[in-house]
JSON list of C-alpha atoms and ligand atoms in Angstrom, two decimals:
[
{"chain": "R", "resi": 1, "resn": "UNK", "atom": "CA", "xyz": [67.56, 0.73, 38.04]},
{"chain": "R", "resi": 2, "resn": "UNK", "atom": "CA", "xyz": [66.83, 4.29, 38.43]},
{"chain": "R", "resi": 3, "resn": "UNK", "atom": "CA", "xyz": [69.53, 7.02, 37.66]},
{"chain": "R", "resi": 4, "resn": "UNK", "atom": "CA", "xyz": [69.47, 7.73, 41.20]},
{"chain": "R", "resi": 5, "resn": "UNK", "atom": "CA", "xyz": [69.54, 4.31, 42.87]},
{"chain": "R", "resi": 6, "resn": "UNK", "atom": "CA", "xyz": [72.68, 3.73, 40.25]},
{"chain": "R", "resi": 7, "resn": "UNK", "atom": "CA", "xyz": [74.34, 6.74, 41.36]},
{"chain": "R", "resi": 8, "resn": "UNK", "atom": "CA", "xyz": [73.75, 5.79, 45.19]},
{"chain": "R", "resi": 9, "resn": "UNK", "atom": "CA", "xyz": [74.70, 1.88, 44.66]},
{"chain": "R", "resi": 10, "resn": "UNK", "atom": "CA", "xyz": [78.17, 1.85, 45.66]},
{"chain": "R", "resi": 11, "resn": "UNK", "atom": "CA", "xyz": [77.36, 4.07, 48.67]},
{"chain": "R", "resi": 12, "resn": "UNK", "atom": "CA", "xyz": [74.79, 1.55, 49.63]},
{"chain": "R", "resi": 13, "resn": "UNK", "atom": "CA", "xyz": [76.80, -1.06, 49.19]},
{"chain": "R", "resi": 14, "resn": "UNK", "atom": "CA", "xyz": [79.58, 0.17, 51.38]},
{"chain": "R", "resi": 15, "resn": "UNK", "atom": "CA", "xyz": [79.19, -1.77, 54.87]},
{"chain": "R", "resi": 16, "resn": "UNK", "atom": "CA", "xyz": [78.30, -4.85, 53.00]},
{"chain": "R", "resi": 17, "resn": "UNK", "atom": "CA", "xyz": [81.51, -4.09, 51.18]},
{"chain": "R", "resi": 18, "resn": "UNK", "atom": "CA", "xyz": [83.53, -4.04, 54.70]},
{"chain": "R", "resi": 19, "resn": "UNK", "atom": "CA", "xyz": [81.36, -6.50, 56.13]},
{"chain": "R", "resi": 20, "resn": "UNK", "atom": "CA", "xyz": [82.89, -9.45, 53.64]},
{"chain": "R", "resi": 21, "resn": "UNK", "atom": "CA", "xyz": [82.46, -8.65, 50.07]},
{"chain": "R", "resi": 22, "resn": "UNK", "atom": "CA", "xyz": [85.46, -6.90, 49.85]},
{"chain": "R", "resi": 23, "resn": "UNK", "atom": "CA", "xyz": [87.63, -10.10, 51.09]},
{"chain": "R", "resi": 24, "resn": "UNK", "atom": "CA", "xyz": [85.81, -12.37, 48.61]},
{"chain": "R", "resi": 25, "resn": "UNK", "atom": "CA", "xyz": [86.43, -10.38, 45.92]},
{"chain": "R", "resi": 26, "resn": "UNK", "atom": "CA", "xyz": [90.11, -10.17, 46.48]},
{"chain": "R", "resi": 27, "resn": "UNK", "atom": "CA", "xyz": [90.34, -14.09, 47.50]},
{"chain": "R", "resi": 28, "resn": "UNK", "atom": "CA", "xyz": [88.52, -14.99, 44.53]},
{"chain": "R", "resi": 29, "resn": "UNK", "atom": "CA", "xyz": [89.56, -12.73, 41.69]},
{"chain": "R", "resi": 30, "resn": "UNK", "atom": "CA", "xyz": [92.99, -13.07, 42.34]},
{"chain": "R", "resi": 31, "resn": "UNK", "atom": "CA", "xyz": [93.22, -16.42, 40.46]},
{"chain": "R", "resi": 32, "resn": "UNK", "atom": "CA", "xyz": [91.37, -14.63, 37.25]},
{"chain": "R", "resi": 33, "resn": "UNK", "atom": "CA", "xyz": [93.51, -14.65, 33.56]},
{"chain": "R", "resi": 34, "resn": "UNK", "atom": "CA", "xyz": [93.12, -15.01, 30.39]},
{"chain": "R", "resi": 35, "resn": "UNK", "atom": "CA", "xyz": [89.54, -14.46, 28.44]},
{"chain": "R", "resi": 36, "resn": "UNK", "atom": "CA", "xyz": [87.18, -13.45, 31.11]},
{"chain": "R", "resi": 37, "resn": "UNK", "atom": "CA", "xyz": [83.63, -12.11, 31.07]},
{"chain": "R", "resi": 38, "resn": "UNK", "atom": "CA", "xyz": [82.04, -10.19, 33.60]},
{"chain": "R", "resi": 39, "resn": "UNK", "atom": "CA", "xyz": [78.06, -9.98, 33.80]},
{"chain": "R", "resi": 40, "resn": "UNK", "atom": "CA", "xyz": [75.94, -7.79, 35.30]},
{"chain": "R", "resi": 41, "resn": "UNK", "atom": "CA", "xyz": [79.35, -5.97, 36.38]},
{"chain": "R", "resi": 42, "resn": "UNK", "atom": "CA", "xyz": [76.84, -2.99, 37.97]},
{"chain": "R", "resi": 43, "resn": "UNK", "atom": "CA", "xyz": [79.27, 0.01, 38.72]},
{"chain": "R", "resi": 44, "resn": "UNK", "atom": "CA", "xyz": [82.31, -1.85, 38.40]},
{"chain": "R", "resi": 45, "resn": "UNK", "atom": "CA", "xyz": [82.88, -2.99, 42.31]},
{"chain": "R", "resi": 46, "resn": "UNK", "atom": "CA", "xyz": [85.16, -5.52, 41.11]},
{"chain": "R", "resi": 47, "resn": "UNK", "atom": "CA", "xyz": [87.21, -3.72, 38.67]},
{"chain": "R", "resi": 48, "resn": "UNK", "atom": "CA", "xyz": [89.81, -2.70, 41.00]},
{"chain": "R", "resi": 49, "resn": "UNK", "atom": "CA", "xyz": [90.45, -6.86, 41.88]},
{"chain": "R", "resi": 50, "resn": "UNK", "atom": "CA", "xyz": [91.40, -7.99, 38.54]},
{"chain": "R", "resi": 51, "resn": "UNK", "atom": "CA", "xyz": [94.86, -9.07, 38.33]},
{"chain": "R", "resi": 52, "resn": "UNK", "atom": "CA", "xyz": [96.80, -6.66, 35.76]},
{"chain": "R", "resi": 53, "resn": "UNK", "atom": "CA", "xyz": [98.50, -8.94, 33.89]},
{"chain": "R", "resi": 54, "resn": "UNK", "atom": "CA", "xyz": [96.91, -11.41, 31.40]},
{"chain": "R", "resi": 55, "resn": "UNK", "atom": "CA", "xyz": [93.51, -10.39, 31.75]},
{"chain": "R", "resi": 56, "resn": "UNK", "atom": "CA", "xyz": [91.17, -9.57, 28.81]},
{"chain": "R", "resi": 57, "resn": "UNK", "atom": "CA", "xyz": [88.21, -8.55, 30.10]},
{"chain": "R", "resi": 58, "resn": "UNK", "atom": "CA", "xyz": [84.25, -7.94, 28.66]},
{"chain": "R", "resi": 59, "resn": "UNK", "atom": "CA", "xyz": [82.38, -6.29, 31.04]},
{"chain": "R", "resi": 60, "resn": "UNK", "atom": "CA", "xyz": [78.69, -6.53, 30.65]},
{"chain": "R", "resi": 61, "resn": "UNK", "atom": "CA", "xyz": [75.99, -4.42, 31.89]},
{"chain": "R", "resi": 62, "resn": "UNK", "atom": "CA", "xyz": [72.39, -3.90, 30.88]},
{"chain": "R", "resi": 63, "resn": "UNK", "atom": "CA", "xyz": [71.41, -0.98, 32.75]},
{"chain": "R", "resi": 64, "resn": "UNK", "atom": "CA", "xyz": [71.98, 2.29, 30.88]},
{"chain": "R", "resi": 65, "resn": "UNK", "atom": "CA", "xyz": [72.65, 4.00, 34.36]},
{"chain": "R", "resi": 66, "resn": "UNK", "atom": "CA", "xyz": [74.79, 1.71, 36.02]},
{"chain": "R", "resi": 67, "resn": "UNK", "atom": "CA", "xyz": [76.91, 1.30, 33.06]},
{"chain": "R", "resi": 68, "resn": "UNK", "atom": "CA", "xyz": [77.40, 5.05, 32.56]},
{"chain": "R", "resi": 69, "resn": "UNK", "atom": "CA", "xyz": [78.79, 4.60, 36.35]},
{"chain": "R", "resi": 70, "resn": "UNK", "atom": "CA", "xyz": [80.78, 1.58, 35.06]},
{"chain": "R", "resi": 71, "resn": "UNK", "atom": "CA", "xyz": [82.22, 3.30, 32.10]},
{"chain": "R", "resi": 72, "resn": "UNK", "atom": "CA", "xyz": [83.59, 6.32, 34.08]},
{"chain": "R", "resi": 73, "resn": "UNK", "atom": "CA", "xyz": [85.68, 3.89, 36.31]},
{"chain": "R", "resi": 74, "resn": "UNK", "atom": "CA", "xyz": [86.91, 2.37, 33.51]},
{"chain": "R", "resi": 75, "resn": "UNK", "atom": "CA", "xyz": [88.02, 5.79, 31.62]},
{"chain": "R", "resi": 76, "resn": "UNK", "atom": "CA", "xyz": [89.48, 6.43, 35.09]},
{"chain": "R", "resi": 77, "resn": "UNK", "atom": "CA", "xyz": [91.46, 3.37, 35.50]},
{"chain": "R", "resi": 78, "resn": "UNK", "atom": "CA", "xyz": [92.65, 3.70, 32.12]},
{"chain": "R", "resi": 79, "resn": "UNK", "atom": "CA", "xyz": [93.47, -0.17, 31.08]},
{"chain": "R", "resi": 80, "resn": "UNK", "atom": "CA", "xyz": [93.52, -1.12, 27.07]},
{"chain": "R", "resi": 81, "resn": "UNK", "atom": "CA", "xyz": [92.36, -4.38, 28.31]},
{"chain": "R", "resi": 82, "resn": "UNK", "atom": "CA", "xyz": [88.54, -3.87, 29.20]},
{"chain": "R", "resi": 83, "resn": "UNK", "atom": "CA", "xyz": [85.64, -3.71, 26.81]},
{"chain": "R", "resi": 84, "resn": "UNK", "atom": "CA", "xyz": [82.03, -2.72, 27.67]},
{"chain": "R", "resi": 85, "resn": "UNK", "atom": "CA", "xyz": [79.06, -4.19, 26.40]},
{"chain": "R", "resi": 86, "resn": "UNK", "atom": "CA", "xyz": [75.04, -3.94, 27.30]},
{"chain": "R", "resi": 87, "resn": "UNK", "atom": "CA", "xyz": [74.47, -7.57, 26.62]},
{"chain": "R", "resi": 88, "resn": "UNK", "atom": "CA", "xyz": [71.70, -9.79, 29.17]},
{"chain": "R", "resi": 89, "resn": "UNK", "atom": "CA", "xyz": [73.02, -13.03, 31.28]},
{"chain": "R", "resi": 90, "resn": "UNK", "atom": "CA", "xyz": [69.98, -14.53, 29.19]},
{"chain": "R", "resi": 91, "resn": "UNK", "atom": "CA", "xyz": [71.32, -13.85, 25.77]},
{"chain": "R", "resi": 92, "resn": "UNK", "atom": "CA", "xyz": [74.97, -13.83, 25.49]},
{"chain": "R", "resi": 93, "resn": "UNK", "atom": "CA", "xyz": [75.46, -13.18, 21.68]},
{"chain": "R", "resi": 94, "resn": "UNK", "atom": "CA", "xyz": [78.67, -14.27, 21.93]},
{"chain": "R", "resi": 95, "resn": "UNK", "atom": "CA", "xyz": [80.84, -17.42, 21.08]},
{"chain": "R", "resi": 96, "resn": "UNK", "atom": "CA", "xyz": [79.89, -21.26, 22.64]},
{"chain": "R", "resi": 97, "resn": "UNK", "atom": "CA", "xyz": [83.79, -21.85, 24.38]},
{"chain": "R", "resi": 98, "resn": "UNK", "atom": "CA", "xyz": [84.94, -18.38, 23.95]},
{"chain": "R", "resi": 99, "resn": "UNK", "atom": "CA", "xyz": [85.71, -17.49, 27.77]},
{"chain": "R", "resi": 100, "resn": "UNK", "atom": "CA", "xyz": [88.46, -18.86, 30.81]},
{"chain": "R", "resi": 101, "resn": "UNK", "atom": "CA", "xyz": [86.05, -16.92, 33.39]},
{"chain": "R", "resi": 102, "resn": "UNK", "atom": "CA", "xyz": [82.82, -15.78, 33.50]},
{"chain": "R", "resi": 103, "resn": "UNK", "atom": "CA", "xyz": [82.12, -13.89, 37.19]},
{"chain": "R", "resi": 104, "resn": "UNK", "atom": "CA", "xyz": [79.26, -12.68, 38.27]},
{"chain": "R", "resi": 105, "resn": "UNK", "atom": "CA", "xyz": [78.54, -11.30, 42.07]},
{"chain": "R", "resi": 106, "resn": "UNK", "atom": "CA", "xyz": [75.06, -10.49, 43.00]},
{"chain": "R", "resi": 107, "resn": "UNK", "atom": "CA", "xyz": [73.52, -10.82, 39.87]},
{"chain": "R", "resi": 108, "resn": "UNK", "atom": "CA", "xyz": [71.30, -14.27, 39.72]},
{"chain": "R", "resi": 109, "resn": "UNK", "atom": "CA", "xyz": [69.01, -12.40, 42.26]},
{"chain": "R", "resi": 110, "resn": "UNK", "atom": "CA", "xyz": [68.37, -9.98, 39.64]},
{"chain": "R", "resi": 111, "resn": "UNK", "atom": "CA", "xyz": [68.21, -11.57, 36.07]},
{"chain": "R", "resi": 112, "resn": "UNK", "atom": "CA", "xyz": [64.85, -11.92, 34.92]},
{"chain": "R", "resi": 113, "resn": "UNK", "atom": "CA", "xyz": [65.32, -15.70, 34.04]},
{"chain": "R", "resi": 114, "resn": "UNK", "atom": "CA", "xyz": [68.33, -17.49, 36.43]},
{"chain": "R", "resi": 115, "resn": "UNK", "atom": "CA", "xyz": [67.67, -20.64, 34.38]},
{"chain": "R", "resi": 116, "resn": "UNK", "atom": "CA", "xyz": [68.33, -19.05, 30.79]},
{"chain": "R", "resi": 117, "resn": "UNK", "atom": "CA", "xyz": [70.95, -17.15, 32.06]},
{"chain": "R", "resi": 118, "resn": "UNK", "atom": "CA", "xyz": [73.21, -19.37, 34.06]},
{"chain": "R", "resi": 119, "resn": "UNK", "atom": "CA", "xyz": [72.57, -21.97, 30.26]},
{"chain": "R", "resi": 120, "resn": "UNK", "atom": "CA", "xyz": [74.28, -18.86, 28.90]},
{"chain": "R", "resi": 121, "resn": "UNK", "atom": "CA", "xyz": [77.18, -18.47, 31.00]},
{"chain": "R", "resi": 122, "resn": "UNK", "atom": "CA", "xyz": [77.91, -22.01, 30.90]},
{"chain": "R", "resi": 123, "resn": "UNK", "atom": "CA", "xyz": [77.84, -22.19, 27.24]},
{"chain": "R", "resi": 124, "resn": "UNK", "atom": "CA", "xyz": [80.03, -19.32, 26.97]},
{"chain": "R", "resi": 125, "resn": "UNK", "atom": "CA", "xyz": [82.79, -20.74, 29.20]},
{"chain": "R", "resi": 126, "resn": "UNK", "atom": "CA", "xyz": [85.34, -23.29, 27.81]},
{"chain": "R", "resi": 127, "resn": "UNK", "atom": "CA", "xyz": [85.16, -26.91, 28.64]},
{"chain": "R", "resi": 128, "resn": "UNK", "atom": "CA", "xyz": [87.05, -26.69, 32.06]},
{"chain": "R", "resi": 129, "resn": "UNK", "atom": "CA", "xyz": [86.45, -23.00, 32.10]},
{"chain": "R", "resi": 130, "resn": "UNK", "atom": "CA", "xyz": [85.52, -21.07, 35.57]},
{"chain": "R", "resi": 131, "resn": "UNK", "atom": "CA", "xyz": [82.40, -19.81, 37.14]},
{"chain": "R", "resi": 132, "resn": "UNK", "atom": "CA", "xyz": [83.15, -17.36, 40.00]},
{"chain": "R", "resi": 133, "resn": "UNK", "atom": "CA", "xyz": [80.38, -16.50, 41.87]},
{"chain": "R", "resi": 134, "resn": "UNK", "atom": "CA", "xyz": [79.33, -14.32, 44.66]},
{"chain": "R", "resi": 135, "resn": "UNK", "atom": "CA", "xyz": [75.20, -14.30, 45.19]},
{"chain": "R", "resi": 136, "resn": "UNK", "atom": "CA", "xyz": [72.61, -14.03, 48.49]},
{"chain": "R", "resi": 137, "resn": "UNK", "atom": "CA", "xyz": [70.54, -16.83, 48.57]},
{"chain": "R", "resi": 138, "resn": "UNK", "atom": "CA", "xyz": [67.96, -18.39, 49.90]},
{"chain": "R", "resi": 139, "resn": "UNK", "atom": "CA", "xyz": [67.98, -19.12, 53.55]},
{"chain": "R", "resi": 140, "resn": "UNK", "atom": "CA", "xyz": [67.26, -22.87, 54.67]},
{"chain": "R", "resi": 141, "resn": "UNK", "atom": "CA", "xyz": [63.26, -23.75, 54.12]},
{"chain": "R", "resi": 142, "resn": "UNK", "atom": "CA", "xyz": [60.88, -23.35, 57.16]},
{"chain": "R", "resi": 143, "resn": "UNK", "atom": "CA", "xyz": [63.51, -21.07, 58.80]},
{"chain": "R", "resi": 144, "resn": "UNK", "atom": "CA", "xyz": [62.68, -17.37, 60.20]},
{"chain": "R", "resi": 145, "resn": "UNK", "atom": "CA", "xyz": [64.83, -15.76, 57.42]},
{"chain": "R", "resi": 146, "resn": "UNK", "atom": "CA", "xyz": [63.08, -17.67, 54.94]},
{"chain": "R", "resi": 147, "resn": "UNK", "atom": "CA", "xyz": [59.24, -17.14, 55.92]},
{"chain": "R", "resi": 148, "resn": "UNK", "atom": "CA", "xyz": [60.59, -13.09, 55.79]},
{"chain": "R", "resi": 149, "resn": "UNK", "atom": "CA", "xyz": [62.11, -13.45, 52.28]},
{"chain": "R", "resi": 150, "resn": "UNK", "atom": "CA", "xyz": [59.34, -14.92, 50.61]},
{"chain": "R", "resi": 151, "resn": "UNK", "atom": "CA", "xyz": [57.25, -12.84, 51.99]},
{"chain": "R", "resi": 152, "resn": "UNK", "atom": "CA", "xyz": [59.15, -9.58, 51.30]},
{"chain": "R", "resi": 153, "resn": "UNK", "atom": "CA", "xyz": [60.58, -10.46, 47.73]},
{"chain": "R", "resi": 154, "resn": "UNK", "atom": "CA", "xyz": [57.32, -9.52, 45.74]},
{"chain": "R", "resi": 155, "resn": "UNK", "atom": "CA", "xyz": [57.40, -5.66, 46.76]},
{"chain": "R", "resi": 156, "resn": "UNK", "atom": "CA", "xyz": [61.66, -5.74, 47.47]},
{"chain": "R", "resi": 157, "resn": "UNK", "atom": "CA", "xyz": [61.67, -6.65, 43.18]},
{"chain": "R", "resi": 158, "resn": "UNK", "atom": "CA", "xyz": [60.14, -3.56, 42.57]},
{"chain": "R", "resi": 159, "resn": "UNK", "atom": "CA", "xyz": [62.29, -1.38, 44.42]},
{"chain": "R", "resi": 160, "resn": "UNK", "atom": "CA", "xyz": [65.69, -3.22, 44.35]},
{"chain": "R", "resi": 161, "resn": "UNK", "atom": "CA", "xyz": [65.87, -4.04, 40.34]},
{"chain": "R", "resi": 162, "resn": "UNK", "atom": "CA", "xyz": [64.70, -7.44, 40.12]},
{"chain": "R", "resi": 163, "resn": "UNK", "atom": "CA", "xyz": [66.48, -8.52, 43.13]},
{"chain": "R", "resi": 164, "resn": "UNK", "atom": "CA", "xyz": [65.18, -11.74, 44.43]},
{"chain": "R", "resi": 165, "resn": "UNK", "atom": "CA", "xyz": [66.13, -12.52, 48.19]},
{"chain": "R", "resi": 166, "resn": "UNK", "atom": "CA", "xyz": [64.59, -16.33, 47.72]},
{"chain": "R", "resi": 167, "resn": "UNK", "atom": "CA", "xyz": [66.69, -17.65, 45.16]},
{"chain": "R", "resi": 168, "resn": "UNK", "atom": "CA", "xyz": [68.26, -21.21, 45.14]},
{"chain": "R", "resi": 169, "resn": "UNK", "atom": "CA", "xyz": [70.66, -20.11, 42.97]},
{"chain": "R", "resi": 170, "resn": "UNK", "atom": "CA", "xyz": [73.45, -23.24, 44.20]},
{"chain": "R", "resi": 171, "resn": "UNK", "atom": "CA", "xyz": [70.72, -25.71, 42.79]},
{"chain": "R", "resi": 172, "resn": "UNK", "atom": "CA", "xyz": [69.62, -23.85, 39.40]},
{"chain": "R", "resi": 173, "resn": "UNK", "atom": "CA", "xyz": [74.08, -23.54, 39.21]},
{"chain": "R", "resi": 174, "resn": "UNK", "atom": "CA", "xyz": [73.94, -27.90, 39.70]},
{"chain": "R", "resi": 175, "resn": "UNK", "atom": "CA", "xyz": [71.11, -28.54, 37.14]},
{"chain": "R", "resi": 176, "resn": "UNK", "atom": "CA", "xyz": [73.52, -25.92, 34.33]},
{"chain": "R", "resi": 177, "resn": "UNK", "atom": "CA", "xyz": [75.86, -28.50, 34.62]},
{"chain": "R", "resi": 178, "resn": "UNK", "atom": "CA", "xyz": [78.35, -26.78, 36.47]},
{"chain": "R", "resi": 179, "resn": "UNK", "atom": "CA", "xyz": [80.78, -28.85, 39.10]},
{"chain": "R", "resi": 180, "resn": "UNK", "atom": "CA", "xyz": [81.52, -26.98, 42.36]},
{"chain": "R", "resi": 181, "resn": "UNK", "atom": "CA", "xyz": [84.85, -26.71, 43.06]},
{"chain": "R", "resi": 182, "resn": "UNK", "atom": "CA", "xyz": [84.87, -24.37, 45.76]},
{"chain": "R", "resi": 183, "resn": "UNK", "atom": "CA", "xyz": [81.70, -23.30, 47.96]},
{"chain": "R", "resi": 184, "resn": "UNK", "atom": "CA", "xyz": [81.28, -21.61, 50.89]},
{"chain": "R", "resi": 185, "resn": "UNK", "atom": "CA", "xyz": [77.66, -20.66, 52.32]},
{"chain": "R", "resi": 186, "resn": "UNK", "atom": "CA", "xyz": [75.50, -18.85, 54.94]},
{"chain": "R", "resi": 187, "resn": "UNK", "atom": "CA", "xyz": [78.79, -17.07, 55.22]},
{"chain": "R", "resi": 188, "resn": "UNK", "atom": "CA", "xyz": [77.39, -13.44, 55.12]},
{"chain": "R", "resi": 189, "resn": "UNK", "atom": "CA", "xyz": [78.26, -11.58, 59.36]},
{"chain": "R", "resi": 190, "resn": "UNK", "atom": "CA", "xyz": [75.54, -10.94, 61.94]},
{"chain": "R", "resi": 191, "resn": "UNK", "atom": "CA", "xyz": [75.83, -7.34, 61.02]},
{"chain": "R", "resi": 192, "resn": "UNK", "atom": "CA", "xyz": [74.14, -7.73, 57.26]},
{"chain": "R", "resi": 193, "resn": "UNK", "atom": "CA", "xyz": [70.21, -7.75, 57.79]},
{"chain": "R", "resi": 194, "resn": "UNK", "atom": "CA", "xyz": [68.72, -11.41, 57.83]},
{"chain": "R", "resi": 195, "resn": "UNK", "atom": "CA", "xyz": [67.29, -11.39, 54.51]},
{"chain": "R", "resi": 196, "resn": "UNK", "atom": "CA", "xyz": [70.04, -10.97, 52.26]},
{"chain": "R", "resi": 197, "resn": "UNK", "atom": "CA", "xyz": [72.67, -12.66, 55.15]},
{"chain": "R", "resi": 198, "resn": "UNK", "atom": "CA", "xyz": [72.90, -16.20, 52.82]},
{"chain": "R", "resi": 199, "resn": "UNK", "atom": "CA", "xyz": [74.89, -16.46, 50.48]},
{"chain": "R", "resi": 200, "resn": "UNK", "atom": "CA", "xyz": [77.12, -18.71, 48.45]},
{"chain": "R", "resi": 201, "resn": "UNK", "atom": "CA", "xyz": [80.50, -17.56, 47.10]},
{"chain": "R", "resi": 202, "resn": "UNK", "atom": "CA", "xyz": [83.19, -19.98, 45.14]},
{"chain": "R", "resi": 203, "resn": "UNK", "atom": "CA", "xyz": [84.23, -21.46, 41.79]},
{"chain": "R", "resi": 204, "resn": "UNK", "atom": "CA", "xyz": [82.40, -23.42, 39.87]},
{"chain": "R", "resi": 205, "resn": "UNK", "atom": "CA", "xyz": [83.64, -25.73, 36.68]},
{"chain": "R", "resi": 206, "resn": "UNK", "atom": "CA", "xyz": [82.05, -26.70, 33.47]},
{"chain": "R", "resi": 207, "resn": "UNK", "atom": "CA", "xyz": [83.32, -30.28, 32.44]},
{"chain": "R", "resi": 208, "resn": "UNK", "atom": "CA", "xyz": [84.93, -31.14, 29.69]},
{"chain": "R", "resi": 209, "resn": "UNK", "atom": "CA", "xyz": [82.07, -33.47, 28.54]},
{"chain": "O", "resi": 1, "resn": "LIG", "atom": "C1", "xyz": [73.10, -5.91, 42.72]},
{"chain": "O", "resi": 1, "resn": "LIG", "atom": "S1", "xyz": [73.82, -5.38, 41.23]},
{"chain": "O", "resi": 1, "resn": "LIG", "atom": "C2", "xyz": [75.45, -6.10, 41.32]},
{"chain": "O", "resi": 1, "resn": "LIG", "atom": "C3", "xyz": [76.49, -5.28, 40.62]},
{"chain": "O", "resi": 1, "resn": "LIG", "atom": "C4", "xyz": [77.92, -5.79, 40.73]},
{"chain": "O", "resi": 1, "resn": "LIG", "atom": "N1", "xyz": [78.08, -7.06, 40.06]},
{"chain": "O", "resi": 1, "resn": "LIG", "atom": "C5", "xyz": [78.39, -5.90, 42.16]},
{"chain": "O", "resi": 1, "resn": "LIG", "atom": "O1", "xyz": [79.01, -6.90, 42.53]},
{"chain": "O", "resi": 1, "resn": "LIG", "atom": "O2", "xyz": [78.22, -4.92, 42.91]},
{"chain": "O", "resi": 1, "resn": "LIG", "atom": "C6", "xyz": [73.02, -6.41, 40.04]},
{"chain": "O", "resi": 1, "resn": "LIG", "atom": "C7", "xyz": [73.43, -6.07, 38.62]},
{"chain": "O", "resi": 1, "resn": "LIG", "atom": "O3", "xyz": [72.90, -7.05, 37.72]},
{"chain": "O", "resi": 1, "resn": "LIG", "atom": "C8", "xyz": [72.45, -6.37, 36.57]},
{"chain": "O", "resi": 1, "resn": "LIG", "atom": "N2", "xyz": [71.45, -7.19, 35.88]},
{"chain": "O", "resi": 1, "resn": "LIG", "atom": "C9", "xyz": [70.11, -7.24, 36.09]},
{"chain": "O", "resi": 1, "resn": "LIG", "atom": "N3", "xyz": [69.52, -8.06, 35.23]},
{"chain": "O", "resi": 1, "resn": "LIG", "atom": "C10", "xyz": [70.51, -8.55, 34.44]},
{"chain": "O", "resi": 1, "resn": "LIG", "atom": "C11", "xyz": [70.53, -9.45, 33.34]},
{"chain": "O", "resi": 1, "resn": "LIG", "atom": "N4", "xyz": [69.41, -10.02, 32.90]},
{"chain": "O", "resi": 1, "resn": "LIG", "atom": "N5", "xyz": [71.72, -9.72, 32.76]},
{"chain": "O", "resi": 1, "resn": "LIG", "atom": "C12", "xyz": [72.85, -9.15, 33.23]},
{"chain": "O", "resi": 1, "resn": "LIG", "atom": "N6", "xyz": [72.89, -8.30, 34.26]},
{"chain": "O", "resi": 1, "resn": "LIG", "atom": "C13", "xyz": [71.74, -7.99, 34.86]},
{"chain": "O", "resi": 1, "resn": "LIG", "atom": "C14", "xyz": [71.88, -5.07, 37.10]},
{"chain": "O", "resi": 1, "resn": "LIG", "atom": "O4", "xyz": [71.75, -4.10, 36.07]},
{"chain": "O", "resi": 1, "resn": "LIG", "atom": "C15", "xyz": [72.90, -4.72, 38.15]},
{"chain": "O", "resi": 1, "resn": "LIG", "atom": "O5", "xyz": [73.94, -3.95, 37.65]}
]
């Protein structure tokens, strides 16, 4: 992402924020302790939903310009509990088991490899670890929103970071090995434009075998 598009994000973000983000951030990060990675944590829009007790937290963000973003809110916040790395979804670099949480919101759109990655996060977690996800999806095959995503997601990539608005991101989740525990789709208000309106957001397990 550009240096400008970074500094802009959260601005841009801010109906979609409103419109429902903010509420599934706070119902799902509320449950959140222990070891817990973040990736692709972007400017830091969930920082301010982490619970402040029992939380050690690795934030991880690739982009040199969105993390400089990411690293002021943290200096601001000032918590001794939060470290910042540049690491990619794809290659971790870090401990098989290591993590209670690994949480990601709108970030399988934009990973260059969802398949590699999501292997990563999974691997990462501890057996009965959680997956907390927020992502737009796909919309249902043969429907309006679809034709206009695949359609639109070859020149979108180049000007939205990677961002892919045709993802099945649910399935490539299922075939990781993850076990939904909570799911709730195509739950995105009228008011957000058609082609990023589906979306998944929940907890997801990895087994303990
Ligand atoms: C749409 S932003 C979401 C930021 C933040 N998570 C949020 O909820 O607002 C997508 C983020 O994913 C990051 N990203 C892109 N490719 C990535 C990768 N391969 N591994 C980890 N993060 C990546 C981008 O740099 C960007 O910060």
């Amino acid at each position: 992402m550009s240096a400008l598009m970074a500094f802009f994000y959260d601005r841009t973000m801010s109906a979609l924020e409103k419109a429902c983000l903010h509420d599934w951030r706070t119902e799902l990060l509320a449950e959140v302790k222990g070891e817990v990675l973040e990736v692709g944590a972007g400017t830091g829009a969930n920082l301010a939903y982490y619970p402040s007790n029992d939380v050690r937290l690795l934030l991880s963000e690739p982009d040199d310009a969105m993390r400089k973003q990411l690293e002021r809110k943290v200096a601001f916040i000032q918590r001794d509990d939060i470290c910042l790395t540049s690491l990619k979804a794809e290659k971790l670099t870090l401990d098989d088991n290591r993590f209670d949480y690994v949480v990601a919101s709108l970030v399988c759109c934009s990973v260059a490899n969802i398949e590699a990655s999501l292997a990563e996060i999974f691997r990462v977690l501890k057996p009965g670890g959680h997956y907390i996800f927020i992502e737009h999806v796909a919309a249902k095959k043969d429907s309006k929103a679809r034709r206009w995503q695949e359609w639109l997601t070859p020149l979108w990539r180049k000007f939205a970071g990677n961002c892919h608005l045709n993802r099945e991101t649910e399935k490539a989740m299922a075939r990781a090995g993850f076990q939904f525990e909570k799911i709730q789709r195509d739950a995105m208000p009228d008011s957000v434009p058609i082609i990023v309106r589906s979306s998944i957001h929940g907890v997801a397990m990895k087994p303990f075998n």
